[in-house]
Short mmCIF file of C-alpha atoms in Angstrom, two decimals:
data_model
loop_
_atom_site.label_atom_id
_atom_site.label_comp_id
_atom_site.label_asym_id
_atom_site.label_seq_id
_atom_site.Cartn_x
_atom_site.Cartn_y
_atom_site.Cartn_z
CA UNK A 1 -83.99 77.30 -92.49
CA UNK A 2 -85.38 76.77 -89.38
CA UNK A 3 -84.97 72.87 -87.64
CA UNK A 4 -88.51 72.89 -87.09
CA UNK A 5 -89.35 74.12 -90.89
CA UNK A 6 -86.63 71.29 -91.56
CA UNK A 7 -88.85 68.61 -90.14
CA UNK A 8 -91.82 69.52 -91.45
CA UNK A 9 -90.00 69.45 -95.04
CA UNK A 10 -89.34 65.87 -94.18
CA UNK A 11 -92.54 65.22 -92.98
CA UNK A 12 -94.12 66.72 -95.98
CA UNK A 13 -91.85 65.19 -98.73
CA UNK A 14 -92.09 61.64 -96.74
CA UNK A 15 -96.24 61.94 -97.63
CA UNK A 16 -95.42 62.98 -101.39
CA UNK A 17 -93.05 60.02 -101.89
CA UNK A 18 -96.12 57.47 -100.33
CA UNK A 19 -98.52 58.77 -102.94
CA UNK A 20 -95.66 58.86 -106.22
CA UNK A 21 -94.84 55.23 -105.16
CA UNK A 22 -98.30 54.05 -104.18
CA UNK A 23 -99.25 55.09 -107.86
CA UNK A 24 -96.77 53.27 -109.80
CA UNK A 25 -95.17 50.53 -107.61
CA UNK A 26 -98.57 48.52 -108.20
CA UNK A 27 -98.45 48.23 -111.44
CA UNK A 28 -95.38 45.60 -111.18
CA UNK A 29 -97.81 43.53 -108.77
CA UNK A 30 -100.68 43.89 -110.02
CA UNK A 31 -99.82 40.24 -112.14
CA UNK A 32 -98.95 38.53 -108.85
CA UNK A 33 -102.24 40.21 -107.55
CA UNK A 34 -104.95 39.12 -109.76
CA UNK A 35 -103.53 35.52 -110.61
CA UNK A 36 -103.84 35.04 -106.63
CA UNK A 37 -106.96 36.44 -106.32
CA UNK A 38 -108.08 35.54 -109.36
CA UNK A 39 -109.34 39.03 -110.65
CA UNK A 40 -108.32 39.75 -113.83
CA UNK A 41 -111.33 41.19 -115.38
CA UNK A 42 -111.03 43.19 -112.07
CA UNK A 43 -107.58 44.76 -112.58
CA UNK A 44 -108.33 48.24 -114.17
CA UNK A 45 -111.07 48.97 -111.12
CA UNK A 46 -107.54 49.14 -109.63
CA UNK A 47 -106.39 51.78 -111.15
CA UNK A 48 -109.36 53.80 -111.91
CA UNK A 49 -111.17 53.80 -108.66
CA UNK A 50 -107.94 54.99 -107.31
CA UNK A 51 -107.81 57.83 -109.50
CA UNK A 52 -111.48 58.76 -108.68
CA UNK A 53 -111.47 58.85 -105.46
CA UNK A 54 -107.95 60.88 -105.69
CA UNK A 55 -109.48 63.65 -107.71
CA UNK A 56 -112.60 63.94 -105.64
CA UNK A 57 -110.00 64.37 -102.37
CA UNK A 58 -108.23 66.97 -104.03
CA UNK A 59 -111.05 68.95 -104.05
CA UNK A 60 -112.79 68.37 -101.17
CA UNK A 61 -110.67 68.13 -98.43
CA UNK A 62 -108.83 71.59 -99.63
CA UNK A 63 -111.79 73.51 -98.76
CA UNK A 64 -112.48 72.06 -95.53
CA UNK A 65 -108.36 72.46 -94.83
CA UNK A 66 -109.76 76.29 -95.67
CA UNK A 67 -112.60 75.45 -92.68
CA UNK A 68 -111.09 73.75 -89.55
CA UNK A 69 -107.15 74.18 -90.44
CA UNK A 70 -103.93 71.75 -91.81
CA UNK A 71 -102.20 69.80 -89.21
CA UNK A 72 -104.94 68.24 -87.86
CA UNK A 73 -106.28 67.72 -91.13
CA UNK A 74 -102.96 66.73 -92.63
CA UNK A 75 -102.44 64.09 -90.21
CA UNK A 76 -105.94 62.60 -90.66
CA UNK A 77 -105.49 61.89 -94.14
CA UNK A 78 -102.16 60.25 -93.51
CA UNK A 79 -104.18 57.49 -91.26
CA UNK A 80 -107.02 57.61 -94.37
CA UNK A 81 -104.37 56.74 -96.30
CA UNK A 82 -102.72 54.23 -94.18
CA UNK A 83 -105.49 52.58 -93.14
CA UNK A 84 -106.28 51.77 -96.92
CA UNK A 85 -103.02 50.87 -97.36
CA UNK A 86 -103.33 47.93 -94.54
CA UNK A 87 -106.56 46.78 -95.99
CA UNK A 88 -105.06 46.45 -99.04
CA UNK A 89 -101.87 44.53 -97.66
CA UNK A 90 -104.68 41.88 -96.26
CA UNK A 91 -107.16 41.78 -98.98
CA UNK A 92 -108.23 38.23 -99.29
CA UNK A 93 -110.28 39.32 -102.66
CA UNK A 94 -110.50 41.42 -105.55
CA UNK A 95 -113.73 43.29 -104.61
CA UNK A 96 -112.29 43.92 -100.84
CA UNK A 97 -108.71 44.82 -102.72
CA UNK A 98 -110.91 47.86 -104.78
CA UNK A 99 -112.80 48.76 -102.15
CA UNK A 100 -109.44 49.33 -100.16
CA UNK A 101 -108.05 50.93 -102.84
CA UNK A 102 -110.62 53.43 -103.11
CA UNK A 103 -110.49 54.39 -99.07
CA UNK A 104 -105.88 54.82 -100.35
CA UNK A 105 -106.87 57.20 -103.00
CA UNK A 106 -108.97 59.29 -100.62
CA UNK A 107 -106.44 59.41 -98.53
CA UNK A 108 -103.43 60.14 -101.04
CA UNK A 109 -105.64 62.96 -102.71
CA UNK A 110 -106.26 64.87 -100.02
CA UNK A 111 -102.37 64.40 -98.91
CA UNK A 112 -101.51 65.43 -102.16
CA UNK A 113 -103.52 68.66 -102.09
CA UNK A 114 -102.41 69.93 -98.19
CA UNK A 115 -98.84 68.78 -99.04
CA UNK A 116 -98.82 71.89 -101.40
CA UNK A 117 -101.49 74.02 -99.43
CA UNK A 118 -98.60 73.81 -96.14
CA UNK A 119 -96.12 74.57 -98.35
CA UNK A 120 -97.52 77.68 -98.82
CA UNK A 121 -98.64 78.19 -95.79
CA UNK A 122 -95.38 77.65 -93.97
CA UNK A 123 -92.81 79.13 -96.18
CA UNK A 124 -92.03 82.49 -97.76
CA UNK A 125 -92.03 83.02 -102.00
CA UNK A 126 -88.47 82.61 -102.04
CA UNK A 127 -88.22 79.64 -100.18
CA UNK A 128 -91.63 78.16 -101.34
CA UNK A 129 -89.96 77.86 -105.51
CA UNK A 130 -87.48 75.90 -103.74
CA UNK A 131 -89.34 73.61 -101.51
CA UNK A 132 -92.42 73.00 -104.53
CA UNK A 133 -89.16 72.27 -106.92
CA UNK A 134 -87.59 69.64 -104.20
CA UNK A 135 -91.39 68.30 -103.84
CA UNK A 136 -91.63 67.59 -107.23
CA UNK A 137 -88.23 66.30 -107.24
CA UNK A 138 -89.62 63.36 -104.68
CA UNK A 139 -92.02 62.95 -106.79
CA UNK A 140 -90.40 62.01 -109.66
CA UNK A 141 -87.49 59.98 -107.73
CA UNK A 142 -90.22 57.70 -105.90
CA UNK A 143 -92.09 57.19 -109.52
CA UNK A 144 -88.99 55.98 -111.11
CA UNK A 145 -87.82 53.77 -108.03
CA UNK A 146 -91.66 52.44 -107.64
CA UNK A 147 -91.35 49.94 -109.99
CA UNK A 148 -87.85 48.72 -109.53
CA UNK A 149 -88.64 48.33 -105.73
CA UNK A 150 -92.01 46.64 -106.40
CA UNK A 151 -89.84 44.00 -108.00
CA UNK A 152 -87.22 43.34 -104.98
CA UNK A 153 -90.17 42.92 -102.73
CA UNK A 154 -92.27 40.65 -105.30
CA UNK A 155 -88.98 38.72 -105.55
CA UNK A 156 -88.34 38.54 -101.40
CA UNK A 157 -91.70 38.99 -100.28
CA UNK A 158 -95.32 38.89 -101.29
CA UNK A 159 -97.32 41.34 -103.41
CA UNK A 160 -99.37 42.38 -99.75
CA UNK A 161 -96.11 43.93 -98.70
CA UNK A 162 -96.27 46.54 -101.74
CA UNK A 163 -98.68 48.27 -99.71
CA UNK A 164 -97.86 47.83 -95.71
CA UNK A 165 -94.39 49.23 -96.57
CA UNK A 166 -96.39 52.76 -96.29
CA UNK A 167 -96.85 52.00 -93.04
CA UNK A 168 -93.92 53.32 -91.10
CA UNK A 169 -93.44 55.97 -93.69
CA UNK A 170 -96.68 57.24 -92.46
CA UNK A 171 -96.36 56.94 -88.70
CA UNK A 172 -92.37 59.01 -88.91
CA UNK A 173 -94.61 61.95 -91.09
CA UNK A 174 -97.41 62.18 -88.82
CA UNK A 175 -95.00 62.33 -85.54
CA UNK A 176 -92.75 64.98 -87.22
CA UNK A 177 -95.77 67.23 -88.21
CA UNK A 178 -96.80 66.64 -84.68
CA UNK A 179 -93.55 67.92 -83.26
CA UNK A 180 -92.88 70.17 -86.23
CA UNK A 181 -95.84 72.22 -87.30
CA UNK A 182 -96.42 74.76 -84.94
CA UNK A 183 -100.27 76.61 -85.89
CA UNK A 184 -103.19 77.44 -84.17
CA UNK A 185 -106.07 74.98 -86.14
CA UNK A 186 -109.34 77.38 -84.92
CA UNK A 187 -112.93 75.61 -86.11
CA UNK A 188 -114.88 77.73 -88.14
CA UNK A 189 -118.77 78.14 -87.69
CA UNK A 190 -119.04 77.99 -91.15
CA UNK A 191 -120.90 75.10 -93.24
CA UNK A 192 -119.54 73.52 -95.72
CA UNK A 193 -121.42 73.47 -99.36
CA UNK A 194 -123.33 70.20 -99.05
CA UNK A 195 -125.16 70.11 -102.42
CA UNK A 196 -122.38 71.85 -104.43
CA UNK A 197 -119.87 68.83 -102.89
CA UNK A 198 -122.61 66.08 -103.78
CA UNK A 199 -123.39 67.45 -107.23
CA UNK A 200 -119.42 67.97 -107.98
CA UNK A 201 -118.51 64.72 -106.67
CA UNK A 202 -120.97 63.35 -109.19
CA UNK A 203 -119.99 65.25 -112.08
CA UNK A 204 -116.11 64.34 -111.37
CA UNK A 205 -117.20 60.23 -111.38
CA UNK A 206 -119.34 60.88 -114.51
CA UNK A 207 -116.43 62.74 -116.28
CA UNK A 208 -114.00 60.05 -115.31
CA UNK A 209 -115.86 57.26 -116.07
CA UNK A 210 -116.11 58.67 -119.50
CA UNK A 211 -112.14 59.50 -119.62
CA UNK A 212 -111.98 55.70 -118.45
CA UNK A 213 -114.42 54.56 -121.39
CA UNK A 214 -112.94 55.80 -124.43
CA UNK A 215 -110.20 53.56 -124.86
CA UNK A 216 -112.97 50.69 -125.73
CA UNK A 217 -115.84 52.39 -126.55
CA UNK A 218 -116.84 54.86 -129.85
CA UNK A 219 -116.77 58.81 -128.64
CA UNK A 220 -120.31 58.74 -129.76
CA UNK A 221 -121.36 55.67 -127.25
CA UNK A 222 -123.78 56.19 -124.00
CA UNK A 223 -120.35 55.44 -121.92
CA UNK A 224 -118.54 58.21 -123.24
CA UNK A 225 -120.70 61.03 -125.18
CA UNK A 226 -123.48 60.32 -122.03
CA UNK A 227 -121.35 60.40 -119.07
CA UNK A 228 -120.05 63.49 -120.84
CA UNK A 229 -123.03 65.24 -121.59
CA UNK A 230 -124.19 64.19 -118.19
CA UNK A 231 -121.25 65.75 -116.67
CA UNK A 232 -121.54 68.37 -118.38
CA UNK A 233 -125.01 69.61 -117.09
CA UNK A 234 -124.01 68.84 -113.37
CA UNK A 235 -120.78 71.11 -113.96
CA UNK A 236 -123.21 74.05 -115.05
CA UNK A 237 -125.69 73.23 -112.22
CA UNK A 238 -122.87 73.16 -109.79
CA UNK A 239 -121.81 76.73 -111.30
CA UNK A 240 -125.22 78.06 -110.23
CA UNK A 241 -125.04 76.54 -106.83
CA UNK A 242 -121.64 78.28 -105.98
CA UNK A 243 -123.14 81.64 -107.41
CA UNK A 244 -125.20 81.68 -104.29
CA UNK A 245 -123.82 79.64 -101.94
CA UNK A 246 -123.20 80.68 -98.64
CA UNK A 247 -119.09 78.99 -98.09
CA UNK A 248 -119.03 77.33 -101.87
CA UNK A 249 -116.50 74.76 -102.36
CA UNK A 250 -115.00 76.62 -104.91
CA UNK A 251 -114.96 80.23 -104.13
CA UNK A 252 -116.01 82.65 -107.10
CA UNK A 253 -113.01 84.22 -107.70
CA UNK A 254 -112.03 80.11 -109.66
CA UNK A 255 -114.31 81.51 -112.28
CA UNK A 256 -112.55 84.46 -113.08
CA UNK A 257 -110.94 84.77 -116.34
CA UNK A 258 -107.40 84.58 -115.58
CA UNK A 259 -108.09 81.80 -113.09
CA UNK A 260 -109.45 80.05 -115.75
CA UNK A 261 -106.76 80.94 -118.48
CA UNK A 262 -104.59 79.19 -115.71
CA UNK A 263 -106.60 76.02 -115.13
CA UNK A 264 -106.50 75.16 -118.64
CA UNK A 265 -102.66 75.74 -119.13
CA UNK A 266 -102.34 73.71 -116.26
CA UNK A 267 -104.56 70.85 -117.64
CA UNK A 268 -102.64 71.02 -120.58
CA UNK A 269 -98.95 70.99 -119.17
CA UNK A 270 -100.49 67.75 -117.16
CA UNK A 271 -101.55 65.97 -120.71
CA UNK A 272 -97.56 66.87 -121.75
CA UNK A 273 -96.55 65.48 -118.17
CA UNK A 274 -98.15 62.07 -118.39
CA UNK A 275 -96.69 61.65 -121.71
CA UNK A 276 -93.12 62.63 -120.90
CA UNK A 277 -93.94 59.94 -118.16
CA UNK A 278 -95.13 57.17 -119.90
CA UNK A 279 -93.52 57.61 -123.35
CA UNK A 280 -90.18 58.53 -122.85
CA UNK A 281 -89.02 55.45 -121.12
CA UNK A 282 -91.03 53.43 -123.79
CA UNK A 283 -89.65 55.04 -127.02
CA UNK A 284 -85.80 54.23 -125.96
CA UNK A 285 -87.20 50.41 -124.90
CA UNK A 286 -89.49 49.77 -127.15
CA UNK A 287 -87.94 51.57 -130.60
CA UNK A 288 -84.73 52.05 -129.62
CA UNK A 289 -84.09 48.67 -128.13
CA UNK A 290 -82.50 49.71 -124.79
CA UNK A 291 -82.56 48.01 -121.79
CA UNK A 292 -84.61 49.08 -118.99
CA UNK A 293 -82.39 50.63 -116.47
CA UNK A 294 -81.22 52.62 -119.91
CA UNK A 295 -84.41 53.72 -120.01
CA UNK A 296 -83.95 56.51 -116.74
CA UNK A 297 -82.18 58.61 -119.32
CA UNK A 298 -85.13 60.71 -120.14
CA UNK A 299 -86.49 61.03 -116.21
CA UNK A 300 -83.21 61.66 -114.30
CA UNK A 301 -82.26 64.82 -116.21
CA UNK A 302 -85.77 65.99 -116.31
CA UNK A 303 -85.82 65.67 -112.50
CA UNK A 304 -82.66 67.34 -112.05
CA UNK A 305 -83.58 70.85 -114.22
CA UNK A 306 -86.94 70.58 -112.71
CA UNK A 307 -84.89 71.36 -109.44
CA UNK A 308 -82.38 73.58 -111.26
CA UNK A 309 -85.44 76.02 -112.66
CA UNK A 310 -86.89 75.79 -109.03
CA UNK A 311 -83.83 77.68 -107.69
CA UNK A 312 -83.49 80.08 -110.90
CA UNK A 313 -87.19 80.84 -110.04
CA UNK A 314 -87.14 81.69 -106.09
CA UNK A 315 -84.17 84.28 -107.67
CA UNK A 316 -86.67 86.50 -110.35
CA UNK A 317 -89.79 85.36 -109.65
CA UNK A 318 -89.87 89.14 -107.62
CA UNK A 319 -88.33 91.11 -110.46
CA UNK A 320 -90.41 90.30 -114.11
CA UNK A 321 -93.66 89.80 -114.44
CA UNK A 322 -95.90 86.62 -113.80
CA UNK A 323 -97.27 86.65 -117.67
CA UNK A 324 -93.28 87.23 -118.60
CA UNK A 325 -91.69 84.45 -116.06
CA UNK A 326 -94.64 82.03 -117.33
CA UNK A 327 -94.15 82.87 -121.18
CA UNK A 328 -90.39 81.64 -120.86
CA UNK A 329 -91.27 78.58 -119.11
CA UNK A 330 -93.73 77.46 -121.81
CA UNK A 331 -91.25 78.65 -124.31
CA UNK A 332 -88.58 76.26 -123.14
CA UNK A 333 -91.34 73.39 -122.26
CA UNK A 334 -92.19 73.57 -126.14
CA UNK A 335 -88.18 73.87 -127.29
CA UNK A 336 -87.55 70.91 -125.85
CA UNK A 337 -90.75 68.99 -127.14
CA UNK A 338 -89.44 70.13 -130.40
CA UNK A 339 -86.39 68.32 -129.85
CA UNK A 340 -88.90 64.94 -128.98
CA UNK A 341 -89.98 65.17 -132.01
CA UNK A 342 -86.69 65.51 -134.13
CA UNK A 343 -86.09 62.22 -132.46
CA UNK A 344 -85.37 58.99 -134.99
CA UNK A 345 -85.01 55.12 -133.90
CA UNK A 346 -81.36 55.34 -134.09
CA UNK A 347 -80.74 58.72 -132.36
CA UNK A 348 -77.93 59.09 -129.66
CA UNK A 349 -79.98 58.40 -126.30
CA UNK A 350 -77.79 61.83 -125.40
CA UNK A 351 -80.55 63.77 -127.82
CA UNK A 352 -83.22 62.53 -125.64
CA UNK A 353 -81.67 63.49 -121.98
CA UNK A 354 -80.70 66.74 -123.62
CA UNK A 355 -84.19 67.49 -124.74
CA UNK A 356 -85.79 66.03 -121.43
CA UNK A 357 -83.36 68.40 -119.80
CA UNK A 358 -84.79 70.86 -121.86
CA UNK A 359 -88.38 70.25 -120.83
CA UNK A 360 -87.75 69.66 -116.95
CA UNK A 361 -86.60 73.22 -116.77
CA UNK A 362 -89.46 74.53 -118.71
CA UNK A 363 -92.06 72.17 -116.23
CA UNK A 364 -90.09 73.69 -113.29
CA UNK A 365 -90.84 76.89 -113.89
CA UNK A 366 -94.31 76.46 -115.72
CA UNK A 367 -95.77 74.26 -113.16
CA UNK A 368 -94.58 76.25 -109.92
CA UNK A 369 -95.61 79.38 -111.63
CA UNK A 370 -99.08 78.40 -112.00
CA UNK A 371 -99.65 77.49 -108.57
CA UNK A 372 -97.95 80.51 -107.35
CA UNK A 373 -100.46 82.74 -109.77
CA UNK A 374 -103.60 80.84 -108.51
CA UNK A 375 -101.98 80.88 -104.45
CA UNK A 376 -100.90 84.86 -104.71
CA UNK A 377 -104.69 85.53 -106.53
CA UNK A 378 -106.71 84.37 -103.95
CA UNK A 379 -107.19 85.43 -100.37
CA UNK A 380 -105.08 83.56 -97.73
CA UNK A 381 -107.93 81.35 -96.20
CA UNK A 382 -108.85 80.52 -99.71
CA UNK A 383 -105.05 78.70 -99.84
CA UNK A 384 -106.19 75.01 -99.58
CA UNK A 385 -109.13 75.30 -101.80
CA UNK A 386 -106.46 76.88 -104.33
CA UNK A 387 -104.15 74.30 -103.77
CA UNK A 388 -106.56 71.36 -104.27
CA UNK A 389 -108.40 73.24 -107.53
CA UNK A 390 -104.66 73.31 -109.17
CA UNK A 391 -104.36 69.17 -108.36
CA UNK A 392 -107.32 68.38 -109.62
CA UNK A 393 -106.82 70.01 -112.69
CA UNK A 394 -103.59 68.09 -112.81
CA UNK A 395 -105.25 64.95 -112.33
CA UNK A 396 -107.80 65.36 -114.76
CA UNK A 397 -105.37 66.41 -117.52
CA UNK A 398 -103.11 63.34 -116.33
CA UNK A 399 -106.26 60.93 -116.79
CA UNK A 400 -107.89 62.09 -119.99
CA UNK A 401 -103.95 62.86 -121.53
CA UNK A 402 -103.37 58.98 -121.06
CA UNK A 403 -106.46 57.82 -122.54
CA UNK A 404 -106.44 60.16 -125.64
CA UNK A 405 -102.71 59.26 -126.03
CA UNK A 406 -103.05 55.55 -125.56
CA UNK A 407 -106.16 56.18 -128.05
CA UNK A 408 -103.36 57.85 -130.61
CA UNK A 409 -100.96 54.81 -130.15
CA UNK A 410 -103.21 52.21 -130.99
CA UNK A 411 -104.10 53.73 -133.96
CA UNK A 412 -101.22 54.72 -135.49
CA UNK A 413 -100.24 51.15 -134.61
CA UNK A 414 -103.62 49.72 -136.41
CA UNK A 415 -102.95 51.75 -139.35
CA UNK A 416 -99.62 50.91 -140.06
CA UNK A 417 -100.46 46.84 -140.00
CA UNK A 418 -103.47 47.88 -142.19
CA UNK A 419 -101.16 49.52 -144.90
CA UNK A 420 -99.03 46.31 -145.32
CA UNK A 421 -102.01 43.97 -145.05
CA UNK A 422 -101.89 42.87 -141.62
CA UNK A 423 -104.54 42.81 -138.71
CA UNK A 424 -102.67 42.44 -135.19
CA UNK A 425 -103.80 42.91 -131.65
CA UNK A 426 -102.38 46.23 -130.48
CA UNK A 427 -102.51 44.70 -126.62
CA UNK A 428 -100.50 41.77 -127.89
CA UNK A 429 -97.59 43.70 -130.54
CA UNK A 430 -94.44 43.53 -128.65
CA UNK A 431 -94.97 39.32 -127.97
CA UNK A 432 -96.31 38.71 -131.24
CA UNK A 433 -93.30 36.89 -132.47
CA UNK A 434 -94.75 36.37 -135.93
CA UNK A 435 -94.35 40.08 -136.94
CA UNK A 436 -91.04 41.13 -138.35
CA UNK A 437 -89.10 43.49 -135.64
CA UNK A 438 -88.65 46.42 -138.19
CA UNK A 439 -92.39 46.82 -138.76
CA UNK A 440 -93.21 46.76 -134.72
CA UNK A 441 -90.50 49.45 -134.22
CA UNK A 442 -91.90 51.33 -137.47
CA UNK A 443 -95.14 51.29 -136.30
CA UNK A 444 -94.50 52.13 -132.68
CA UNK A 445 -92.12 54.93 -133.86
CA UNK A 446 -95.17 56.04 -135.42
CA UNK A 447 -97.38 56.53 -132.87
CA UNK A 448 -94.79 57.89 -130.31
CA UNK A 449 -94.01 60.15 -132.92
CA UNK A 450 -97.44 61.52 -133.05
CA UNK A 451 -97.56 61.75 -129.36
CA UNK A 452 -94.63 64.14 -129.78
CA UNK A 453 -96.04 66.15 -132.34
CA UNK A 454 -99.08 66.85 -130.49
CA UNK A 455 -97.69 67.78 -127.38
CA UNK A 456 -95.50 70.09 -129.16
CA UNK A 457 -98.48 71.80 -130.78
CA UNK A 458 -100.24 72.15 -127.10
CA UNK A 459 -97.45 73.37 -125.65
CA UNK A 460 -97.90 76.14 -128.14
CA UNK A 461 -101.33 76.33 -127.21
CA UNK A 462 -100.14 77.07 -123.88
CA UNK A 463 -97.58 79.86 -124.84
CA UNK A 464 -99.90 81.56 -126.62
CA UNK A 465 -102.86 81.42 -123.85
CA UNK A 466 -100.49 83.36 -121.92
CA UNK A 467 -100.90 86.02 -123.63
CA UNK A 468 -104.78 86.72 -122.64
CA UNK A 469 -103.10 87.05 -118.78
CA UNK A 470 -102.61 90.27 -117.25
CA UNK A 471 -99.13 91.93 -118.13
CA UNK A 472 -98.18 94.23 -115.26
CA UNK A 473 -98.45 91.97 -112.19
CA UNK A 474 -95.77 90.56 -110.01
CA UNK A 475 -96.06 87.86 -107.06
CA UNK A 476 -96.54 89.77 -104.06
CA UNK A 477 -98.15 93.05 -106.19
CA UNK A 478 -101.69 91.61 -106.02
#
């Protein structure tokens, strides 16, 4: 590898570790944040505006990547980013605080989407399994470090240094792509999709405000069932716009059938990602008893085969087919969600690195595979659009996994107390000292264990979707 593809690696991975950490790192703040600026019925607008405005990037500034070129646009988003990040560092208030949050998650969406879009633009199949496998490697690192670092600044510092430590993480990327990224950025005459951006942009805020709503609200309420149906309609309006739309923001060929076979297996794999996330960590604390630092068991092995089916991939992904490389992925995903859900309270914490193991390679191979198929289908200048379909896809499977998983939880949770004649706060379980310890791990095990079971079951679905994809073609054959 070339020194200057070398920088531009650094440069690249540098903006993917500001967006894993920016993600995660404020949840351990966010107490120090709203008991000093007195926000707490304020807290999840910082979390969910982020999000929105993250998916809506990942769109958006793909296609116009498509338009007027990378670097330039690359390093723009960078200073979006960072500039949110110092308002958010000075916020004085809650409503200021959301507002800068909003202008970070721009900023970290549209990183997030011409991270992956240079990627491919820069290096070759071979190299690109590797690079996407090291990328997602960051990724994971920086969301398992977030939190532990949040604390040594909270402890040293102030919460407003969570965010300003972006800062010179920001300025080193955007002076190596300057140095780094040799391309030609040529403006193109062509305009982009106005109304199909404004009626998209809509639909995604009406669809995530309805993800958002479900946790408190009956499927069947205005907040959720509305925003839904509402979203709905705009989505099939927006279809007809890009029909006959001059430059749509999401070219044609996105509604093709394998395209869309491969948008919902990645939506799914992202619902199985959050949970491996999210539950993992919390079934060996919370059930098993473990302490926290115990608790990297089930992401450091899943980061390291992530990496390990990377390499294995930039080897055959030129000799079977994409349906075949694909199948085995999902295959191996789903054997080692099988193994989640063999898991007991008192099982060896070396069943649960052995089947996260398991499932990194599988998500290695699955994950790069899919954005290789949607990359290698469309045309070159239709690589950033690509790109930033595949995250938002991602994201949207990420958000509405959480909710319908943290909907599952709670449940199982509720039902459990209700059995033995209890009524207990779900929010409150794990400090509720007047509940015995067996039942709360009982009736967490529970609800983790349903978690399990249904991500095994959609990994399935996944394997088996592959089959309606083309047999006979390779990467590089299209």
């Amino acid at each position: 590898m070339s020194m200057n593809k070398k920088l531009i690696t650094i440069a690249l991975f540098a903006c993917t570790f500001m967006g894993a950490v920016e993600i995660t790192i404020v949840t351990t703040a966010i107490p120090s944040i709203v008991k000093d600026l007195s926000g707490f019925n304020l807290s999840s607008y910082v979390f969910s505006i982020y999000l929105l405005t993250y998916a809506i990037a990942t769109t958006v500034f793909g296609k116009l990547s498509d338009f007027y070129g990378r670097k330039r646009l690359l390093q723009f988003s960078i200073v979006i980013f960072l500039i949110g990040s110092l308002m958010c560092g000075l916020s004085g208030s809650m409503p200021f605080l959301i507002f800068s949050r909003a202008i970070q998650g721009l900023g970290s969406g549209a990183i997030t989407t011409l991270t992956m879009a240079t990627i491919g633009d820069v290096f070759a199949i071979e190299e690109r399994a590797k690079i996407q496998g090291y990328n997602s490697t960051v990724w994971s690192i920086a969301s398992l470090i977030a939190p532990v670092l949040g604390g040594a600044i909270l402890m040293k510092f102030s919460w407003h240094w969570v965010f300003l430590i972006n800062i010179p993480v920001g300025l080193l990327s955007i002076y190596f792509i300057e140095k780094s990224y040799h391309t030609v950025d040529s403006k193109s005459d062509e305009k982009l999709d106005v109304k199909g951006l404004a009626v998209l942009t809509i639909a995604i805020s009406c669809m995530i405000h309805a993800m958002s709503s479900l946790e408190k609200n009956s499927f069947f309420s205005f907040n959720v069932l509305g925003f839904l149906s509402i979203s709905l309609v705009l989505m099939a309006i927006f279809y007809k716009i890009e029909k006959s739309a001059e430059s749509p923001v999401l070219p044609y060929k996105l509604f093709s059938k394998e395209i869309l076979i491969i948008m919902i297996i990645c939506f799914l794999n992202a619902m199985i990602l959050i949970a491996m996330d999210v539950y993992n960590p919390s079934f060996m604390q919370s059930v098993q008893g473990y302490k926290p630092i115990i608790s990297a068991v089930p992401i450091v092995p899943m980061s390291v085969f992530w990496v390990l089916s990377s390499f294995a991939l930039s080897r055959i992904i030129s000799k079977y087919t994409t349906r075949t490389i694909l199948m085995m992925s999902l295959l191996i995903l789903d054997l080692g969600l099988f193994g989640l859900v063999m898991l007991r309270p008192q099982s060896s914490p070396l069943i649960m690195a052995l089947a996260s193991a398991v499932i990194g390679f599988g998500f290695g191979g699955s994950f790069n595979m899919l954005l290789f198929i949607v990359q290698e289908t469309l045309a070159k200048e239709d690589i950033g659009v690509a790109s930033g379909s595949v995250m938002f896809i991602r994201t949207l499977g990420e958000i509405l996994g959480i909710s319908a998983f943290g909907l599952i939880v709670n449940h199982s949770i509720s039902s459990y107390f209700q059995k033995i004649g209890l009524t207990v706060d779900t929010g409150s379980i794990l400090a509720n000292k007047a509940l015995q310890k067996s039942d709360v791990v009982q009736a967490l095990f529970g609800g983790y264990n349903i978690i399990y079971i249904t991500c095994f079951l959609v990994g399935g679905a996944c394997v088996l979707l592959t089959l309606l994809l083309p047999s006979k073609k390779k990467i590089g054959n299209y």
